[in-house]
Amino acid sequence: MAREELTRLTGNGNGECSQNDCPNVYRTASGSFVVQGNPCDVFVPPKGESLVEIPESVFREAVRALGW
C-alpha cells in the first residue's frame, strides 16, 4: 500500500506538521487505520506488529473527521 492510498484524518498540514512528521491517523480504502506516532517500547508486541504512541487529541480529531 502506498501513502497516496491513505486518507489523512488528522493534521492540517500547516506549521510543524507540514512535513508529515507529527502523530497522525490515516484510513485505508478497506476501512482499517494506520497510525503514525512516536515509537513505544513498553512491551514487545507480536511479530509483525509495532507499538506507537500518539496524543489523545489526535484520536479525538480522527473521530471528528469520521463524524463519529
Short mmCIF file of C-alpha atoms in Angstrom, two decimals:
data_model
loop_
_atom_site.label_atom_id
_atom_site.label_comp_id
_atom_site.label_asym_id
_atom_site.label_seq_id
_atom_site.Cartn_x
_atom_site.Cartn_y
_atom_site.Cartn_z
CA MET A 1 0.00 0.00 0.00
CA ALA A 2 1.31 3.45 -0.90
CA ARG A 3 0.93 6.55 1.26
CA GLU A 4 -1.11 8.13 -1.54
CA GLU A 5 -3.78 5.46 -0.98
CA LEU A 6 -4.42 6.65 2.59
CA THR A 7 -6.93 9.27 3.72
CA ARG A 8 -5.34 11.53 6.31
CA LEU A 9 -7.79 12.15 9.15
CA THR A 10 -5.65 14.40 11.34
CA GLY A 11 -3.26 17.31 10.96
CA ASN A 12 -3.96 20.22 8.68
CA GLY A 13 -0.53 20.21 7.02
CA ASN A 14 0.42 23.59 8.45
CA GLY A 15 3.11 24.61 10.91
CA GLU A 16 5.24 21.90 12.48
CA CYS A 17 3.21 19.13 10.84
CA SER A 18 3.74 20.33 7.29
CA GLN A 19 6.46 17.73 6.68
CA ASN A 20 4.25 14.79 7.79
CA ASP A 21 6.48 14.33 10.84
CA CYS A 22 3.86 14.53 13.58
CA PRO A 23 1.44 11.95 15.00
CA ASN A 24 -1.42 11.25 12.59
CA VAL A 25 -4.23 8.80 11.91
CA TYR A 26 -4.96 7.60 8.37
CA ARG A 27 -7.80 5.48 6.98
CA THR A 28 -7.23 2.80 4.34
CA ALA A 29 -9.53 2.01 1.42
CA SER A 30 -10.64 -1.14 3.27
CA GLY A 31 -11.67 0.90 6.35
CA SER A 32 -8.78 0.00 8.64
CA PHE A 33 -6.48 2.58 10.22
CA VAL A 34 -2.78 3.38 10.04
CA VAL A 35 -1.34 5.31 12.99
CA GLN A 36 1.83 7.41 12.82
CA GLY A 37 3.43 8.23 16.15
CA ASN A 38 6.46 8.03 18.35
CA PRO A 39 7.92 4.55 18.87
CA CYS A 40 6.85 2.99 22.15
CA ASP A 41 8.70 0.17 23.87
CA VAL A 42 6.58 -0.57 26.96
CA PHE A 43 6.36 -4.21 25.84
CA VAL A 44 7.34 -6.31 22.83
CA PRO A 45 4.34 -6.81 20.52
CA PRO A 46 3.81 -9.97 18.47
CA LYS A 47 5.97 -10.42 15.38
CA GLY A 48 4.77 -8.25 12.52
CA GLU A 49 3.20 -5.61 14.81
CA SER A 50 4.52 -2.34 16.25
CA LEU A 51 3.56 0.00 19.05
CA VAL A 52 3.31 3.76 18.58
CA GLU A 53 2.25 6.47 20.99
CA ILE A 54 0.03 9.36 19.89
CA PRO A 55 -1.68 12.11 21.90
CA GLU A 56 -5.36 11.81 22.84
CA SER A 57 -6.03 14.97 20.82
CA VAL A 58 -5.04 13.12 17.63
CA PHE A 59 -7.60 10.36 18.30
CA ARG A 60 -10.28 12.98 19.05
CA GLU A 61 -9.50 14.76 15.78
CA ALA A 62 -9.76 11.48 13.86
CA VAL A 63 -13.13 10.71 15.45
CA ARG A 64 -14.42 14.18 14.50
CA ALA A 65 -13.14 13.74 10.93
CA LEU A 66 -15.12 10.50 10.65
CA GLY A 67 -18.25 12.11 12.10
CA TRP A 68 -18.48 9.60 14.97
#
